[in-house]
Each structure stands twice: as structure tokens, then as C-alpha cells.
Coordinates of C-alpha atoms in Angstrom, one line a residue:
M7 CA 37.5 66.3 -24.4
A8 CA 37.9 64.2 -27.7
G9 CA 41.2 64.2 -29.5
P10 CA 41.8 65.5 -33.0
S11 CA 39.9 64.3 -35.9
S12 CA 40.4 63.4 -39.7
L13 CA 38.4 62.8 -42.7
L14 CA 39.6 60.3 -45.5
L15 CA 38.3 60.6 -48.8
T16 CA 39.0 57.3 -51.0
D17 CA 37.5 54.2 -52.3
D18 CA 40.9 52.5 -52.7
E19 CA 40.7 49.9 -50.0
R20 CA 44.4 49.5 -49.9
S21 CA 45.3 53.0 -49.3
R22 CA 42.6 53.3 -46.7
N23 CA 43.4 50.6 -44.7
F24 CA 47.3 51.6 -44.6
L25 CA 46.3 55.2 -43.6
R26 CA 43.5 54.7 -41.2
G27 CA 46.2 53.1 -39.2
A28 CA 48.9 55.2 -39.4
L29 CA 46.3 58.1 -38.7
S30 CA 45.3 56.1 -35.7
R31 CA 48.9 55.7 -34.4
Q32 CA 49.0 59.2 -34.3
G33 CA 46.1 59.8 -32.3
L34 CA 44.0 60.6 -34.7
S35 CA 40.3 59.3 -35.1
V36 CA 39.5 58.7 -38.4
A37 CA 36.2 59.5 -40.3
V38 CA 36.0 57.4 -43.7
A39 CA 34.1 58.5 -46.9
D40 CA 34.0 56.7 -50.5
S41 CA 33.0 59.3 -52.4
G42 CA 33.8 63.1 -53.1
Q43 CA 30.0 64.1 -52.6
Q44 CA 29.8 61.7 -49.2
G45 CA 33.1 63.9 -48.3
I46 CA 32.0 67.0 -48.5
E47 CA 28.8 66.5 -46.5
Q48 CA 30.6 64.8 -43.7
F49 CA 33.3 67.5 -43.3
T50 CA 32.9 70.1 -40.6
P51 CA 35.4 72.5 -40.4
E52 CA 35.7 72.6 -36.2
L53 CA 35.5 68.7 -36.3
F54 CA 38.2 67.8 -38.8
Q55 CA 41.6 69.3 -38.0
L56 CA 43.0 67.1 -41.3
V57 CA 41.5 65.9 -44.5
I58 CA 43.2 63.4 -46.9
V59 CA 41.8 63.4 -50.3
D60 CA 42.6 61.3 -53.3
L61 CA 42.7 63.1 -56.7
L62 CA 40.9 59.9 -58.1
L63 CA 37.5 59.7 -56.7
P64 CA 34.2 57.7 -58.3
D65 CA 32.0 60.8 -58.3
M66 CA 34.3 63.6 -58.8
D67 CA 37.7 65.1 -59.2
G68 CA 39.8 65.5 -55.8
L69 CA 40.7 69.1 -56.8
E70 CA 37.0 70.0 -56.9
V71 CA 36.9 68.5 -53.4
L72 CA 39.6 70.3 -52.1
R73 CA 38.8 73.7 -53.7
K74 CA 35.1 73.2 -51.8
I75 CA 36.8 72.2 -48.5
K76 CA 39.5 75.4 -48.8
L77 CA 36.2 77.5 -49.2
R78 CA 34.6 76.3 -46.4
S79 CA 37.5 76.2 -44.3
P80 CA 40.9 78.0 -45.4
A81 CA 43.1 77.1 -42.3
T82 CA 42.0 73.0 -42.7
A83 CA 45.0 71.1 -43.1
V84 CA 44.6 69.0 -46.6
V85 CA 46.9 66.2 -48.0
M86 CA 46.2 64.9 -51.5
I87 CA 46.5 61.1 -52.7
A88 CA 48.0 60.9 -56.1
E89 CA 49.2 58.6 -58.7
Q90 CA 53.0 58.4 -60.0
G91 CA 52.0 60.2 -63.4
E92 CA 49.6 62.8 -61.7
L93 CA 52.6 65.2 -60.7
H94 CA 50.6 68.5 -62.7
E95 CA 47.5 67.5 -60.6
V96 CA 49.8 67.7 -57.4
L97 CA 51.1 70.9 -58.7
Q98 CA 47.4 72.5 -59.1
A99 CA 46.5 71.4 -55.8
M100 CA 49.5 72.9 -53.9
R101 CA 48.5 76.2 -55.5
L102 CA 45.1 75.4 -54.3
G103 CA 46.4 75.3 -50.8
A104 CA 46.8 71.6 -50.1
C105 CA 49.6 71.6 -47.7
D106 CA 51.2 67.8 -48.8
Y107 CA 50.4 64.9 -50.7
L108 CA 51.4 61.4 -50.7
I109 CA 52.5 58.8 -53.9
K110 CA 50.6 55.6 -54.4
P111 CA 51.6 52.8 -53.6
I112 CA 51.4 54.2 -49.8
Q113 CA 53.6 51.8 -48.4
Q114 CA 56.4 53.7 -45.7
A115 CA 54.5 54.3 -42.3
A116 CA 57.8 56.4 -41.6
L117 CA 57.0 58.8 -44.8
I118 CA 53.2 59.3 -43.3
D119 CA 53.9 59.4 -40.0
K120 CA 56.3 62.5 -41.0
V121 CA 53.6 64.2 -43.0
I122 CA 51.3 63.3 -40.1
C123 CA 53.6 65.1 -37.3
R124 CA 54.3 67.9 -39.4
I125 CA 50.6 69.0 -39.6
T126 CA 49.4 67.8 -36.5
G127 CA 52.3 67.7 -34.1
A128 CA 52.7 69.1 -30.9
E129 CA 51.5 72.5 -31.8
N130 CA 48.1 72.8 -33.2
L131 CA 47.4 74.1 -36.5
A132 CA 46.5 77.9 -35.5
Q133 CA 50.1 77.9 -34.4
Q134 CA 51.7 76.5 -37.2
N135 CA 50.0 79.0 -39.7
I136 CA 51.6 81.7 -37.2
E137 CA 55.1 80.3 -37.6
Y138 CA 54.4 79.7 -41.2
R139 CA 53.8 83.6 -41.6
N140 CA 56.9 84.2 -39.3
T141 CA 58.9 82.1 -41.7
L142 CA 57.5 83.6 -44.6
E143 CA 58.1 87.1 -43.2
Q144 CA 62.0 86.2 -42.4
R145 CA 62.5 84.7 -46.3
N146 CA 61.3 88.0 -47.5
S147 CA 63.7 90.3 -45.1
E148 CA 66.4 90.0 -47.6
L149 CA 64.0 91.6 -50.5
R150 CA 62.0 94.1 -48.5
E151 CA 64.3 96.9 -49.3
H152 CA 64.1 96.1 -53.1
V153 CA 60.2 95.6 -52.6
E154 CA 60.0 99.1 -50.5
V155 CA 61.8 100.8 -53.6
L156 CA 59.4 99.1 -56.1
R157 CA 56.7 100.0 -54.4
R158 CA 57.5 103.7 -54.1
D159 CA 58.3 103.9 -57.8
Q160 CA 56.2 101.2 -59.7
E161 CA 56.8 102.7 -62.9
A162 CA 60.6 102.5 -62.8
G163 CA 60.1 98.9 -61.8
R164 CA 57.7 98.1 -64.8
L165 CA 60.1 100.1 -66.9
L166 CA 63.3 98.0 -65.7
Q167 CA 61.3 94.6 -66.4
Q168 CA 60.1 95.8 -69.7
H169 CA 64.0 96.6 -70.7
L170 CA 64.9 93.0 -69.7
L171 CA 62.4 91.7 -72.0
P172 CA 63.6 91.0 -75.8
R173 CA 62.2 92.9 -78.9
S174 CA 59.1 91.8 -80.3
P175 CA 58.9 90.6 -83.1
Y176 CA 62.5 89.8 -83.9
F177 CA 63.7 88.0 -87.0
Y178 CA 66.9 85.8 -86.9
P179 CA 68.8 84.1 -89.9
G180 CA 67.4 81.3 -91.4
G181 CA 63.9 82.8 -91.4
V182 CA 62.6 82.6 -87.9
E183 CA 60.7 85.1 -86.3
A184 CA 60.2 85.3 -82.3
A185 CA 57.4 87.5 -80.8
Y186 CA 55.4 87.5 -77.6
R187 CA 52.5 89.1 -75.7
L188 CA 53.4 89.6 -72.1
I189 CA 50.2 91.2 -69.9
P190 CA 50.9 91.4 -66.1
S191 CA 47.7 91.0 -64.0
L192 CA 49.4 93.5 -61.7
Y193 CA 51.7 96.3 -62.3
L194 CA 54.6 93.6 -62.7
S195 CA 54.9 90.2 -64.3
G196 CA 55.9 86.9 -62.5
D197 CA 56.1 85.4 -66.3
F198 CA 59.1 86.3 -68.7
V199 CA 60.5 85.4 -72.0
D200 CA 63.5 85.8 -73.5
Y201 CA 65.5 84.7 -77.0
G202 CA 68.5 85.3 -78.9
L203 CA 70.8 83.6 -82.0
F204 CA 73.8 81.6 -81.0
G205 CA 76.5 80.9 -83.4
E206 CA 75.1 80.9 -87.2
R207 CA 72.0 78.4 -86.9
F208 CA 70.8 78.3 -83.5
V209 CA 68.1 80.2 -81.8
A210 CA 67.5 79.6 -77.9
F211 CA 64.3 80.9 -76.0
Y212 CA 62.5 80.1 -73.1
L213 CA 58.8 80.8 -71.1
V214 CA 59.3 81.0 -67.5
D215 CA 56.3 81.2 -65.4
V216 CA 56.9 82.5 -61.7
S217 CA 54.6 81.2 -59.1
G218 CA 52.6 83.7 -57.5
H219 CA 52.6 87.6 -59.3
G220 CA 53.8 90.9 -58.5
V221 CA 56.7 92.6 -56.9
S222 CA 58.2 89.4 -55.5
S223 CA 57.6 87.0 -58.7
A224 CA 59.0 89.8 -60.6
L225 CA 62.2 90.0 -58.7
V226 CA 62.6 86.3 -59.1
T227 CA 62.3 86.7 -63.1
A228 CA 65.3 89.1 -62.6
L229 CA 67.2 86.7 -60.8
I230 CA 66.6 84.1 -63.6
K231 CA 67.4 86.4 -66.3
N232 CA 70.8 87.4 -64.6
S233 CA 71.8 83.6 -63.8
V234 CA 71.2 82.4 -67.3
M235 CA 73.2 85.5 -68.6
H236 CA 76.1 85.1 -66.1
R237 CA 76.2 81.2 -67.3
L238 CA 76.4 82.7 -70.6
R239 CA 79.5 85.0 -69.9
E240 CA 81.3 82.0 -68.2
R241 CA 81.2 79.5 -71.1
P242 CA 79.7 79.4 -74.3
L243 CA 76.2 77.7 -74.5
F244 CA 73.7 76.3 -77.6
S245 CA 76.6 76.9 -80.4
Q246 CA 77.3 73.4 -80.9
L247 CA 74.7 70.6 -82.0
E248 CA 76.1 67.6 -80.1
S249 CA 75.7 69.9 -76.4
L250 CA 72.5 71.3 -77.3
D251 CA 70.6 68.7 -74.9
S252 CA 73.1 68.7 -72.1
D253 CA 72.9 72.6 -72.5
L254 CA 69.4 72.6 -71.9
L255 CA 69.8 70.5 -68.8
E256 CA 72.2 72.5 -67.2
V257 CA 70.5 75.5 -67.7
L258 CA 66.9 73.8 -65.7
E259 CA 69.5 72.7 -63.4
L260 CA 71.0 76.0 -62.5
I261 CA 67.8 77.8 -62.1
N262 CA 66.4 75.1 -60.0
R263 CA 69.4 75.5 -57.7
E264 CA 68.8 78.9 -57.6
L265 CA 65.4 79.1 -56.6
L266 CA 65.9 76.2 -54.0
S267 CA 68.7 78.3 -52.5
T268 CA 66.8 81.5 -52.1
G269 CA 64.6 80.3 -49.7
M270 CA 61.8 82.4 -50.9
G271 CA 59.3 79.5 -51.4
K272 CA 59.1 80.4 -55.1
H273 CA 58.7 77.9 -57.5
A274 CA 58.3 78.2 -61.4
S275 CA 57.2 76.2 -64.6
M276 CA 59.4 76.4 -67.8
F277 CA 59.7 75.8 -71.3
I278 CA 63.2 76.2 -73.0
G279 CA 64.2 75.0 -76.2
V280 CA 66.5 75.7 -79.3
V281 CA 65.6 75.7 -83.2
D282 CA 68.2 74.5 -85.5
T283 CA 67.6 76.6 -88.4
A284 CA 69.9 74.1 -90.4
A285 CA 68.9 70.8 -89.5
S286 CA 64.8 72.4 -89.2
Q287 CA 64.6 70.6 -85.7
L288 CA 63.2 71.7 -82.2
H289 CA 65.4 70.8 -79.3
Y290 CA 63.5 71.1 -75.9
A291 CA 62.5 70.6 -72.7
V292 CA 59.7 71.5 -70.1
A293 CA 59.7 71.6 -66.5
G294 CA 56.2 71.6 -65.0
Q295 CA 54.6 73.3 -68.2
I296 CA 50.7 73.8 -68.3
P297 CA 49.7 74.0 -70.8
M298 CA 52.2 72.1 -73.1
P299 CA 53.7 74.0 -76.1
A300 CA 51.9 73.3 -79.4
L301 CA 53.4 73.2 -83.0
A302 CA 51.4 74.5 -86.0
S303 CA 51.5 73.5 -89.3
A304 CA 49.4 73.8 -92.5
A305 CA 48.0 70.1 -90.9
G306 CA 46.7 71.7 -87.8
A307 CA 48.0 72.0 -84.2
D308 CA 49.4 69.3 -81.8
W309 CA 51.0 69.4 -78.1
L310 CA 54.4 68.7 -78.0
P311 CA 55.2 65.7 -76.0
G312 CA 57.4 65.9 -72.8
K313 CA 57.2 65.8 -69.0
G314 CA 59.6 67.5 -66.3
R315 CA 58.9 68.3 -62.7
P316 CA 58.6 72.1 -62.0
L317 CA 61.7 74.3 -60.6
G318 CA 62.1 75.1 -57.1
I319 CA 60.3 72.3 -55.6
F320 CA 62.5 69.2 -55.9
E321 CA 66.2 68.2 -55.7
R322 CA 65.7 66.2 -59.1
G323 CA 63.4 67.4 -61.8
D324 CA 63.7 64.3 -64.2
W325 CA 63.6 66.5 -67.1
Q326 CA 63.7 65.2 -70.7
V327 CA 65.4 67.0 -73.4
M328 CA 63.0 66.0 -76.6
C329 CA 63.6 66.4 -80.4
A330 CA 61.0 67.4 -82.9
E331 CA 61.3 67.6 -86.7
L332 CA 60.1 71.1 -88.1
P333 CA 58.1 71.2 -91.6
S334 CA 58.7 73.6 -94.0
S335 CA 56.4 75.9 -92.3
W336 CA 55.6 75.8 -88.9
R337 CA 54.8 78.0 -85.4
L338 CA 55.6 77.5 -82.2
V339 CA 53.3 78.3 -79.4
A340 CA 54.1 78.6 -75.6
C341 CA 51.7 79.8 -73.0
S342 CA 51.6 80.5 -69.3
D343 CA 49.0 79.0 -67.3
G344 CA 47.4 82.5 -67.2
V345 CA 46.0 81.9 -70.7
L346 CA 43.8 79.0 -69.5
E347 CA 41.9 81.2 -67.0
L348 CA 40.5 83.3 -70.2
L349 CA 38.8 79.9 -71.4
E350 CA 35.5 77.9 -69.6
G351 CA 35.2 74.3 -68.5
D352 CA 38.0 72.2 -66.3
L353 CA 41.4 71.6 -67.2
L354 CA 40.7 69.3 -70.1
Q355 CA 38.3 71.4 -71.5
K356 CA 40.2 74.3 -71.4
E357 CA 43.5 72.7 -72.6
E358 CA 41.2 71.3 -76.1
R359 CA 39.7 75.0 -76.5
L360 CA 43.2 76.4 -76.4
L361 CA 44.5 74.1 -79.2
E362 CA 41.6 74.3 -81.2
L363 CA 42.5 77.9 -81.4
I364 CA 45.7 77.8 -82.2
S365 CA 44.8 75.4 -85.0
A366 CA 42.3 77.8 -86.3
T367 CA 44.8 80.5 -85.8
G368 CA 47.7 78.8 -87.4
G369 CA 49.4 79.9 -84.1
E370 CA 49.7 83.7 -85.3
L371 CA 50.3 85.7 -82.6
G372 CA 48.1 88.9 -82.9
V373 CA 44.9 86.7 -84.3
L374 CA 45.2 84.3 -81.2
C375 CA 45.4 87.2 -78.8
E376 CA 42.1 88.5 -80.5
S377 CA 40.5 85.1 -80.4
L378 CA 41.2 84.4 -76.7
K379 CA 40.1 87.9 -76.0
V380 CA 43.3 88.8 -74.3
D381 CA 42.7 92.6 -74.6
T382 CA 38.9 92.7 -73.3
F383 CA 38.7 90.0 -70.9
G384 CA 38.8 92.6 -67.9
A385 CA 40.5 92.2 -64.5
L386 CA 42.9 89.1 -65.3
P387 CA 43.2 86.7 -62.7
D388 CA 46.9 85.9 -63.5
D389 CA 49.6 87.0 -66.0
I390 CA 49.3 86.2 -69.3
T391 CA 52.3 85.5 -71.8
I392 CA 52.0 83.9 -75.3
L393 CA 55.5 83.3 -77.0
T394 CA 55.6 81.9 -80.7
L395 CA 58.5 81.0 -82.8
A396 CA 58.0 80.8 -86.5
H397 CA 59.3 80.2 -89.9
V398 CA 58.6 82.8 -92.3

């Protein structure tokens, strides 16, 4: 009887040769495809237990190959090959069902063996899926009682989450207006926003998007809110110019630790910042944010630069604190990734269209929501949140 088989999709000769050797050492037969189309044509769910896909293929996006494989065979294990600068794409691949990833240059045989053993070790994939479901059930056991309460009385849960949200719009000294629109795809939302005035000149804010939606994700937003408020009670944050950058990093590190320690398997993207109304500056950091926040002015709109890993996945996030000079009239627009589901095209086309709409509307919340057809879209595939801050 033939042993387990694997399918390797990459035109990178170095990676292909290295992986073929590693797979063979683990007892897998290896079929190779140089393009996405060739790999899709070769793929047979009954034949291949493992598929390794390069994000960069000569004829199509590796994410599209992943989607097609998962559509045909959701249980097939898929590992992505990525470049160092493709962390956003890796996160998207994990959301689409990839079980692991390898970063080029692929040089460590032990790391590859570990990934392969975790997927194809002594137990077959069906048994691993059972173990995964059991593990997930165990991780959710601590929340089961709370989830049942929310299911029995969802209206109370929704009112509670709305109570935790800030007022919108809200006007701060220095002429700064903060506002948001949050529409859950289900009764409760995995998105959350908050803002507040610190000292006499600093308006701090954040937008967080927890993976998934519904009750469990909503509970994580409450955990994040509680963690931030508890830290603020312990010591003052966002009240001194010289400590703004370290304060932003402290909040990201806090939430990252909280998510890792819960064992719930939840991760989150986040945009956090402070507007210095006296100096007309924006200090901010991003953690896996898709799309990036945009700054609109009379000259148009542009994405803000910055990068950082999502929260709840990595021990270290490599977050960067950035500083942007603000013009006399400006509007900052941050969106959860659910907004992209309202637009057509691939990821780059959606982001380009969103930036065009922000520029055309000046980032004004009501007009932007109308342009995106937020209220008339129908059933929403994901939670949608738009946060704006503006000098008015």
C-alpha cells in the first residue's frame, strides 16, 4: 500500500529541492508543480495528505490556490511558503485555513521536520482534527457558562457591549472630534474602539479587530477593554510627551500577553495612537492592521506607514511607533478588515478603492459609510468598524 503523498507548488528551485529532501526523509512521496494552475490540476484530495504552496507563483496568487484547495478538500493540510515581508499575506492565509507557514530562505531542516511531523506524524489528519476539536473545546470550557448566559439573553449582551463603547461623536479640547460606526455581522461584535483625553493635550484611541465574530470574540474585546483600564488605574499613561511611544508599546505588549495566556486561540489586529493637540502630531503603532489607517486632508488621502505583527500569535510583535505631522485640517480614518468585504476585487484593488473613497469623501464618517453602502449591503460577512478622528 502506498505511503502518504505530498504536493509541492513552487518555481523556486532552491526551496523546491530543500523541501523535497525534507519531505522524503519523513517518508512522503513528493509531486511537484511549477505553477498554481498545474498544481490545482494535479491535486486530488484522496491522494495528497499535505500541500505546500508558495505565495509567489508565476501565474497566480498562492492565496487563490489555497482557496481552491480548501474548497475542494477542507481537511487537507496546507503549508504556505512566504518571504520575510509577507506577514500580512501569511495572516490572511491562516484565516483561509492554512495550518502553518515557512519563511524563505528555507535552510533549517529541523524546523521543516517539526512542521511536517506536526501535520503528518504518527496520527493521521482525521485524528489530528479530532484532537484539535477536543483542544478547542477544552480551551473554551472556562467561557462556556458566560457564553450560555449570553445565548439566553443576547439583548443584555449587546447592551453591555454598547455600554462599554464610547460616545460618538465626542469633542475634545483642541478641536479634535472622535467618532465611529460599528456594525456587527452577528448580534455581538469582535471589533471594538475606545478613546479618551489624557492630561490637557493628548487624545488617545484604539481600534481592535479580534479574529472571528460573535460571543467569544465579543468577550475578548471586553477582556481587552478591562486590561487597558486596569493598567490605566495602576499608573498614568499618555500624559507625558516623552513617554508616549513607550506607553503605546506597553499597551500592545499587555494585550499580546493577555491573548497568548488565555489559550483561546484568539488573535487580533490593532491600531493605537495618540493625537498631541498642542504639537499637531500623531504618535501611533499598528499590529497586523488590514487595511492600514489613512490620513485625509485638503490634498487628498494617503495610507500611513508602519508595520507590526498581529496580537496573540507571536511572543514578540516587532511593533514600530511612528510619528506623523498633522496639517491644520485633517481627518484620520481607520477601518477593520470587514470593510474590505464591501468592495470588489483582490486585496490590492479593494485597498485602492477604499483609499479613493476616503479621499473623495474627505474621510467624513457619514458620507464614507454612505459611499460604502454600509447600511444597504445586506448580510455582512464580517464585523465592520470605521473610526475617525478629525481636527474640526
